Coordinates of C-alpha atoms and ligand atoms in Angstrom, one line a residue:
X805 CA 9.3 13.4 -0.3
X806 CA 6.2 14.5 -2.1
X807 CA 2.8 15.9 -1.4
X808 CA -0.3 13.8 -2.0
X809 CA -2.3 16.4 -3.9
X810 CA -6.2 16.5 -3.9
X811 CA -6.1 14.8 -7.4
X812 CA -4.5 11.7 -6.1
X813 CA -6.6 11.3 -2.9
X814 CA -9.3 9.3 -4.6
X815 CA -6.6 6.6 -5.5
X816 CA -5.4 6.5 -1.9
X817 CA -9.0 6.2 -0.7
X818 CA -9.8 3.4 -3.2
X819 CA -6.7 1.5 -2.2
X820 CA -7.3 2.0 1.5
X821 CA -10.9 0.7 1.2
X822 CA -9.8 -2.3 -0.8
X823 CA -7.3 -3.3 1.9
X824 CA -9.7 -2.5 4.6
X825 CA -12.5 -4.7 3.1
X826 CA -10.1 -7.6 2.7
X827 CA -8.7 -7.2 6.2
X828 CA -12.3 -7.3 7.6
X829 CA -13.2 -10.3 5.7
X830 CA -10.2 -12.3 6.8
X831 CA -10.3 -11.1 10.4
X832 CA -7.2 -8.8 10.4
X833 CA -7.1 -6.1 13.0
X834 CA -5.7 -2.7 12.2
X835 CA -2.5 -1.5 13.9
X836 CA -0.6 1.7 13.8
X837 CA 2.9 1.7 15.1
X838 CA 5.0 5.0 15.4
X839 CA 6.8 6.4 12.5
X840 CA 9.9 6.7 14.6
X841 CA 11.4 3.7 16.4
X842 CA 14.7 3.0 18.2
X843 CA 17.3 2.5 15.4
X844 CA 18.1 -0.9 17.0
X845 CA 14.7 -2.3 16.0
X846 CA 15.7 -2.1 12.3
X847 CA 19.4 -2.8 12.9
X848 CA 18.4 -6.1 14.6
X849 CA 15.2 -6.8 12.7
X850 CA 15.7 -5.7 9.0
X851 CA 19.4 -6.4 9.4
X852 CA 22.4 -4.1 9.8
X853 CA 24.1 -5.3 6.6
X854 CA 21.0 -4.9 4.3
X855 CA 20.8 -2.0 1.9
X856 CA 17.7 -0.7 3.5
X857 CA 19.4 -0.1 6.9
X858 CA 22.9 0.5 5.7
X859 CA 22.2 2.9 2.8
X860 CA 18.6 3.9 2.9
X861 CA 17.5 4.5 6.5
X862 CA 17.0 8.0 7.9
X863 CA 18.8 7.6 11.3
X864 CA 19.4 10.4 13.7
X865 CA 20.4 11.1 17.3
X866 CA 18.0 13.0 19.5
X867 CA 19.3 15.9 21.7
X868 CA 19.2 13.4 24.5
X869 CA 21.4 11.0 22.7
X870 CA 18.8 8.4 21.7
X871 CA 19.5 6.6 18.3
X872 CA 16.3 6.8 16.3
X873 CA 15.2 6.0 12.8
X874 CA 12.3 6.8 10.5
X875 CA 10.7 3.5 9.8
X876 CA 11.9 2.1 6.4
X877 CA 9.4 -0.8 6.6
X878 CA 6.6 -2.1 8.7
X879 CA 7.4 -5.6 9.9
X880 CA 10.1 -4.9 12.7
X881 CA 7.9 -2.3 14.4
X882 CA 5.0 -4.7 14.4
X883 CA 7.2 -7.5 15.9
X884 CA 8.3 -5.0 18.5
X885 CA 4.8 -4.1 19.4
X886 CA 3.8 -7.8 19.6
X887 CA 6.4 -8.3 22.1
X888 CA 5.9 -5.1 24.1
X889 CA 2.2 -5.6 24.3
X890 CA 2.3 -9.3 25.3
X891 CA 0.4 -10.4 22.1
X892 CA 1.6 -13.9 22.7
X893 CA -1.1 -14.2 25.3
X894 CA -3.9 -13.0 22.7
X895 CA -5.8 -15.7 20.9
X896 CA -3.3 -17.1 18.2
X897 CA -2.6 -16.3 15.5
X898 CA -2.6 -12.6 15.8
X899 CA -3.6 -11.1 12.4
X900 CA -2.7 -7.5 11.9
X901 CA -2.8 -5.0 9.0
X902 CA -1.5 -1.5 8.5
X903 CA -1.5 1.4 6.1
X904 CA 0.9 4.3 6.5
X905 CA 4.0 6.2 5.4
X906 CA 7.5 4.7 5.3
X907 CA 10.9 6.4 4.6
X908 CA 13.9 5.4 2.6
X909 CA 16.9 7.5 1.5
X910 CA 16.8 6.4 -2.1
X911 CA 17.6 8.1 -5.4
X912 CA 14.1 9.5 -6.2
X913 CA 12.7 8.4 -9.6
X914 CA 9.3 7.4 -11.0
X915 CA 7.7 5.0 -8.6
X916 CA 10.5 5.4 -6.0
X917 CA 10.2 8.1 -3.3
X918 CA 11.9 9.0 0.0
X919 CA 8.5 8.9 1.7
X920 CA 6.1 6.3 0.2
X921 CA 3.0 4.5 1.6
X922 CA 2.5 0.9 2.1
X923 CA -0.2 -1.4 3.3
X924 CA 0.7 -4.6 4.9
X925 CA -0.7 -7.8 6.4
X926 CA 1.0 -9.9 9.1
X927 CA 0.0 -13.1 10.7
X928 CA 2.0 -13.8 14.0
X929 CA 2.0 -17.1 15.9
X930 CA 1.2 -19.6 13.2
X931 CA 3.8 -21.8 11.3
X932 CA 1.5 -23.7 8.9
X933 CA 2.1 -23.2 5.1
X934 CA -1.6 -22.4 4.7
X935 CA -0.9 -18.9 6.1
X936 CA 1.9 -18.2 3.6
X937 CA -0.6 -19.1 0.8
X938 CA -3.3 -17.0 2.4
X939 CA -1.1 -13.9 2.7
X940 CA -0.2 -14.3 -1.0
X941 CA -3.8 -14.7 -1.9
X942 CA -4.8 -11.6 0.0
X943 CA -2.4 -9.3 -1.8
X944 CA -3.1 -10.8 -5.1
X945 CA -6.9 -10.4 -4.7
X946 CA -6.6 -6.8 -3.5
X947 CA -4.6 -5.9 -6.6
X948 CA -7.1 -7.8 -8.8
X949 CA -9.9 -5.9 -7.1
X950 CA -8.2 -2.7 -8.0
X951 CA -8.4 -4.0 -11.6
X952 CA -4.6 -4.2 -12.2
X953 CA -3.5 -6.2 -15.1
X954 CA -0.5 -8.5 -16.0
X955 CA -0.1 -9.4 -12.3
X956 CA 2.5 -12.1 -11.7
X957 CA 3.3 -13.8 -8.3
X958 CA 6.9 -15.0 -7.9
X959 CA 7.8 -17.4 -5.1
X960 CA 10.9 -19.1 -3.7
X961 CA 12.1 -20.6 -0.5
X962 CA 15.2 -19.4 1.1
X963 CA 15.4 -22.2 3.8
X964 CA 15.9 -21.8 7.5
X965 CA 18.7 -22.0 10.1
X966 CA 19.1 -25.7 9.4
X967 CA 19.7 -25.6 5.6
X968 CA 20.6 -22.0 4.7
X969 CA 24.1 -21.9 6.3
X970 CA 25.2 -24.9 4.3
X971 CA 23.7 -23.4 1.1
X972 CA 25.4 -20.1 1.8
X973 CA 28.7 -21.8 2.2
X974 CA 28.2 -23.6 -1.1
X975 CA 27.4 -20.4 -2.9
X976 CA 30.3 -18.5 -1.3
X977 CA 32.7 -21.1 -2.4
X978 CA 31.2 -21.1 -5.8
X979 CA 31.5 -17.3 -6.1
X980 CA 35.0 -17.1 -4.7
X981 CA 36.3 -19.3 -7.5
X982 CA 34.8 -16.7 -9.9
X983 CA 35.4 -13.6 -7.9
X984 CA 37.3 -11.8 -10.6
X985 CA 34.3 -11.9 -12.9
X986 CA 31.8 -10.5 -10.4
X987 CA 30.7 -6.9 -10.2
X988 CA 32.3 -4.9 -7.3
X989 CA 29.0 -4.9 -5.3
X990 CA 28.8 -8.7 -5.4
X991 CA 32.4 -9.1 -4.5
X992 CA 31.4 -7.2 -1.3
X993 CA 28.3 -9.4 -0.9
X994 CA 30.4 -12.6 -0.8
X995 CA 31.5 -11.4 2.7
X996 CA 28.4 -9.6 3.9
X997 CA 25.2 -10.9 2.4
X998 CA 26.0 -13.5 -0.1
X999 CA 22.3 -14.3 -1.0
X1000 CA 21.9 -10.9 -2.4
X1001 CA 24.1 -12.0 -5.3
X1002 CA 21.1 -13.9 -6.6
X1003 CA 19.1 -10.8 -7.2
X1004 CA 22.0 -8.8 -8.7
X1005 CA 20.9 -7.1 -12.0
X1006 CA 24.4 -6.5 -13.3
X1007 CA 25.0 -7.8 -16.8
X1008 CA 28.4 -9.2 -15.7
X1009 CA 27.0 -11.4 -13.0
X1010 CA 24.1 -13.0 -15.1
X1011 CA 26.1 -15.9 -16.6
X1012 CA 27.6 -16.8 -13.2
X1013 CA 24.1 -16.8 -11.7
X1014 CA 22.7 -19.3 -14.2
X1015 CA 25.4 -21.7 -13.3
X1016 CA 25.2 -21.1 -9.6
X1017 CA 23.9 -23.7 -7.2
X1018 CA 20.2 -23.2 -6.4
X1019 CA 18.7 -23.1 -2.9
X1020 CA 15.7 -25.2 -3.8
X1021 CA 18.1 -28.1 -4.4
X1022 CA 19.5 -27.8 -0.9
X1023 CA 16.5 -27.3 1.4
X1024 CA 16.2 -29.5 4.4
X1025 CA 13.2 -31.8 4.5
X1026 CA 11.1 -29.6 6.7
X1027 CA 11.6 -26.5 4.5
X1028 CA 11.1 -28.7 1.3
X1029 CA 7.8 -30.1 2.7
X1030 CA 6.7 -26.6 3.8
X1031 CA 7.3 -25.1 0.4
X1032 CA 5.7 -28.0 -1.5
X1033 CA 2.6 -27.4 0.6
X1034 CA 2.5 -23.7 0.0
X1035 CA 2.6 -24.4 -3.7
X1036 CA -0.1 -27.0 -3.5
X1037 CA -2.3 -24.4 -1.7
X1038 CA -1.6 -21.8 -4.4
X1039 CA -2.6 -24.3 -7.0
X1040 CA -5.8 -25.0 -5.2
X1041 CA -6.9 -21.4 -4.8
X1042 CA -5.9 -20.7 -8.4
X1043 CA -3.3 -18.0 -7.7
X1044 CA -1.0 -18.1 -10.8
X1045 CA 2.6 -18.2 -9.7
X1046 CA 6.1 -18.8 -11.0
X1047 CA 9.0 -20.2 -9.2
X1048 CA 11.9 -17.7 -9.1
X1049 CA 15.1 -19.4 -7.7
X1050 CA 16.8 -16.0 -7.7
X1051 CA 14.2 -14.3 -5.5
X1052 CA 15.8 -13.6 -2.0
X1053 CA 14.4 -10.2 -1.0
X1054 CA 16.8 -7.9 0.6
X1055 CA 16.1 -8.5 4.3
X1056 CA 17.7 -10.6 6.9
X1057 CA 14.8 -12.0 8.7
X1058 CA 13.1 -14.1 6.1
X1059 CA 12.9 -17.9 6.4
X1060 CA 11.3 -20.4 4.1
X1061 CA 8.8 -18.8 1.8
X1062 CA 9.5 -15.4 0.0
X1063 CA 7.3 -13.9 -2.6
X1064 CA 6.8 -10.8 -4.8
X1065 CA 4.0 -9.6 -7.0
X1066 CA 4.8 -7.7 -10.1
X1067 CA 3.0 -6.1 -13.0
X1068 CA 4.2 -5.0 -16.5
X1069 CA 4.9 -1.4 -17.3
X1070 CA 4.5 -0.4 -21.0
X1071 CA 7.9 1.0 -22.0
X1072 CA 8.9 2.5 -25.4
X1073 CA 10.3 -0.8 -26.7
X1074 CA 9.4 -3.5 -24.3
X1075 CA 7.3 -4.2 -21.2
X1076 CA 9.2 -3.9 -17.9
X1077 CA 8.4 -5.9 -14.8
X1078 CA 7.9 -3.7 -11.8
X1079 CA 7.5 -5.0 -8.2
X1080 CA 4.3 -3.9 -6.5
X1081 CA 4.8 -5.7 -3.3
X1082 CA 6.3 -8.6 -1.5
X1083 CA 6.9 -10.5 1.7
X1084 CA 7.5 -13.9 3.2
X1085 CA 7.8 -15.9 6.3
X1086 CA 9.9 -14.6 9.3
X1087 CA 10.0 -17.4 11.9
X1088 CA 13.0 -16.1 13.7
X1089 CA 12.4 -12.3 13.9
X1090 CA 10.5 -12.1 17.1
X1091 CA 13.2 -14.1 19.0
X1092 CA 15.9 -11.9 17.4
X1093 CA 14.1 -8.9 18.8
X1094 CA 13.9 -10.4 22.3
X1095 CA 10.6 -12.1 22.2
X1096 CA 9.5 -15.7 22.4
X1097 CA 9.9 -18.1 19.5
X1098 CA 7.0 -16.9 17.3
X1099 CA 6.5 -18.1 13.7
X1100 CA 5.1 -15.4 11.5
X1101 CA 4.4 -14.4 7.9
X1102 CA 3.5 -11.2 6.1
X1103 CA 4.0 -8.8 3.3
X1104 CA 3.5 -5.2 2.1
X1105 CA 2.4 -3.4 -1.1
X1106 CA 3.6 0.0 -2.2
X1107 CA 0.6 2.4 -2.6
X1108 CA 2.3 4.9 -5.0
X1109 CA 3.3 2.0 -7.2
X1110 CA -0.2 0.7 -7.4
X1111 CA -1.5 4.2 -8.1
X1112 CA 1.1 4.5 -11.0
X1113 CA -0.2 1.2 -12.5
X1114 CA -3.9 2.2 -12.0
X1115 CA -3.2 5.4 -14.0
X1116 CA -1.1 3.8 -16.7
X1117 CA -3.5 0.9 -17.1
X1118 CA -6.5 3.2 -17.3
X1119 CA -8.4 2.1 -14.2
X1120 CA -11.3 4.5 -13.7
X1121 CA -12.5 5.4 -10.3
X1122 CA -16.2 6.0 -10.0
X1123 CA -16.7 9.2 -8.2
X1124 CA -20.1 9.6 -6.5
X1125 CA -22.0 12.8 -7.3
X1126 CA -20.3 15.3 -5.3
X1127 CA -23.4 17.4 -4.2
X1128 CA -27.1 17.0 -4.4
X1129 CA -27.8 20.7 -4.2
X1130 CA -25.9 23.8 -5.3
X1131 CA -26.6 27.1 -3.6
X1132 CA -26.2 30.2 -5.8
X1133 CA -26.9 33.7 -4.8
X1134 CA -26.6 37.3 -6.1
X1135 CA -25.9 40.2 -3.8
X1136 CA -24.9 40.7 -0.2
X1137 CA -28.3 40.2 1.3
X1138 CA -28.7 36.9 -0.6
X1139 CA -25.3 35.8 0.6
X1140 CA -26.3 36.4 4.2
X1141 CA -29.5 34.3 3.8
X1142 CA -27.6 31.6 1.9
X1143 CA -25.1 31.2 4.8
X1144 CA -27.9 30.3 7.1
X1145 CA -29.6 28.1 4.6
X1146 CA -26.3 26.2 4.0
X1147 CA -26.2 25.4 7.7
X1148 CA -29.8 24.1 7.6
X1149 CA -28.9 21.7 4.8
X1150 CA -25.9 20.5 6.7
X1151 CA -28.1 19.6 9.7
X1152 CA -30.5 17.8 7.3
X1153 CA -27.5 15.8 5.9
X1154 CA -28.0 17.0 2.3
X1155 CA -24.8 17.7 0.6
X1156 CA -24.6 21.2 -0.7
X1157 CA -22.1 23.1 -2.9
X1158 CA -21.6 26.8 -3.1
X1159 CA -19.2 29.4 -4.5
X1160 CA -19.7 32.4 -2.4
X1161 CA -16.8 34.1 -4.1
X1162 CA -18.5 34.2 -7.5
X1163 CA -21.2 36.7 -8.2
X1164 CA -22.1 35.9 -11.8
X1165 CA -25.0 33.5 -12.0
X1166 CA -23.5 31.9 -15.2
X1167 CA -20.3 31.1 -13.4
X1168 CA -22.2 29.7 -10.5
X1169 CA -24.4 27.4 -12.8
X1170 CA -21.2 26.1 -14.5
X1171 CA -20.0 25.2 -11.1
X1172 CA -23.3 23.5 -10.2
X1173 CA -22.9 21.4 -13.4
X1174 CA -19.4 20.5 -12.6
X1175 CA -20.4 19.2 -9.2
X1176 CA -23.2 17.3 -10.6
X1177 CA -25.8 19.0 -8.5
X1178 CA -29.4 17.6 -8.9
X1179 CA -31.0 20.9 -8.0
X1180 CA -29.7 24.5 -7.9
X1181 CA -31.2 27.0 -5.4
X1182 CA -31.1 30.5 -6.5
X1183 CA -31.5 33.5 -4.2
X1184 CA -31.5 36.8 -6.1
X1185 CA -32.0 40.3 -4.7
X1186 CA -35.8 39.9 -5.2
X1187 CA -36.0 36.5 -3.5
X1188 CA -33.8 37.8 -0.6
X1189 CA -36.3 40.6 -0.1
X1190 CA -39.3 38.4 -0.4
X1191 CA -37.9 35.6 1.7
X1192 CA -38.2 33.1 -1.1
X1193 CA -35.9 30.9 -3.0
X1194 CA -36.0 29.5 -6.6
X1195 CA -35.5 25.7 -6.9
X1196 CA -34.2 24.7 -10.3
X1197 CA -34.2 21.2 -11.5
X1198 CA -30.9 20.6 -13.2
X1199 CA -32.3 17.8 -15.4
X1200 CA -35.2 19.5 -17.1
X1201 CA -34.6 23.2 -16.3
X1202 CA -38.0 23.5 -14.6
X1203 CA -38.1 26.1 -11.8
X1204 CA -40.3 26.5 -8.6
X1205 CA -40.5 29.3 -6.1
X1206 CA -40.8 28.3 -2.5
X1207 CA -40.7 30.0 1.0
X1208 CA -37.1 30.2 2.4
X1209 CA -38.0 28.4 5.4
X1210 CA -39.6 25.5 3.4
X1211 CA -36.6 25.1 1.2
X1212 CA -34.9 22.3 3.0
X1213 CA -38.1 20.2 3.4
X1214 CA -39.1 20.8 -0.2
X1215 CA -35.7 19.7 -1.5
X1216 CA -35.7 16.7 0.7
X1217 CA -39.0 15.6 -0.9
X1218 CA -37.8 16.3 -4.4
X1219 CA -34.7 14.3 -3.8
X1220 CA -36.7 11.3 -2.8
X1221 CA -38.6 11.3 -6.2
Ligands
AMP2595 P1 10.1 -3.9 -0.2 O1 9.7 -4.4 1.1 O2 11.3 -3.2 -0.4 O3 10.0 -5.0 -1.3 O4 8.9 -2.9 -0.6 C1 7.5 -3.4 -0.8 C2 6.9 -2.5 -1.8 O5 6.9 -1.1 -1.3 C3 7.6 -2.4 -3.1 O6 7.2 -3.4 -4.0 C4 7.2 -1.1 -3.7 O7 5.9 -1.2 -4.3 C5 7.1 -0.2 -2.5 N1 8.3 0.6 -2.3 C6 9.5 0.2 -1.7 N2 10.4 1.3 -1.7 C7 9.7 2.3 -2.3 C8 10.0 3.6 -2.5 N3 11.2 4.2 -2.3 N4 9.1 4.4 -3.2 C9 7.9 4.0 -3.5 N5 7.5 2.7 -3.3 C10 8.4 1.9 -2.6

């Protein structure tokens, strides 16, 4: 788990604002669910056999014996809140967004942390394929607004309770006949989570994968029609996408559409595809967690990953001028007067910088330059005695002496020019 240092805060702010703006435009309401939930929410929701729950979840018992977990992802908590707060009686669909920290016990490496931040969008209570397309469009557009390059959207459909069981059986039979050639993890997956075989990265499994039956050939009519319409919408809104028949995402609750958005990371020899975010439809999750049948669709993007790409791809963040005025002073008496003056500027809503710790005028002027101050106010020993202040225009170096009590109103006028 790492600190978010002041140097990275501007990226967090920029990403938060981009997500917030998009949420407002599309009518998503902000929600914050607790960081800690009953472990059961993720066991049942994300799925007890998934890597996230089985290997990566920080789960613990409280002194009172409750089984809790740090949230590894956002969707189950939101589904739990939907049920608990009776959101089925709100105007449908309920559109929610969030931005917050998540926790997974993973091997830390570049772009992979044990505490990381995500923002996500969820639409609950609507089954139409237009929602799937809109969710993808929203994420794609936020990442574009953040000026990320080489973005690619991958989509697939993993069917529903009508067609997936048959496909799973087909895939299991196919894999059983080739079991000895599979990696050890995939041999385990045959029994526990056979779809995960499709996104196995082991060299050994690749030739078996290319020959494997594909789910798109085995979708039921309803899932086929739904997926076709999602793709038509994506064509219509000009979101470039690729079909990826191996995309399954690791979670149990997905039905029909799944998607991921990637970008390319410049490596020493080649460009590597990295996932920035993903999601999909989850029509059965709310029922699984004890709610009514509520179709839903959503996704999430990793904030640290986006920051990594913004930095690598040289995305500049315009930083507004930090202060309008810099207050410099020499000597104790001047300091005392400055402290009062500073407060008057705060009340007048004029941003002011100072460095009371530094006594040299030169050091203070350097600081004023760094902060991009338009004017510097100087109170030396003489000015402190006279009750005056020097106002220095940082653009042309011109100076004027004014009465201390007039300083704020003078600066206000000068800033207007
Ligand atoms: P997932 O739901 O696992 O696909 O995660 C969605 C996004 O969250 C990923 O595309 C990453 O950008 C980000 N993410 C997931 N796990 C981590 C992690 N351990 N550290 C940093 N970012 C992560």
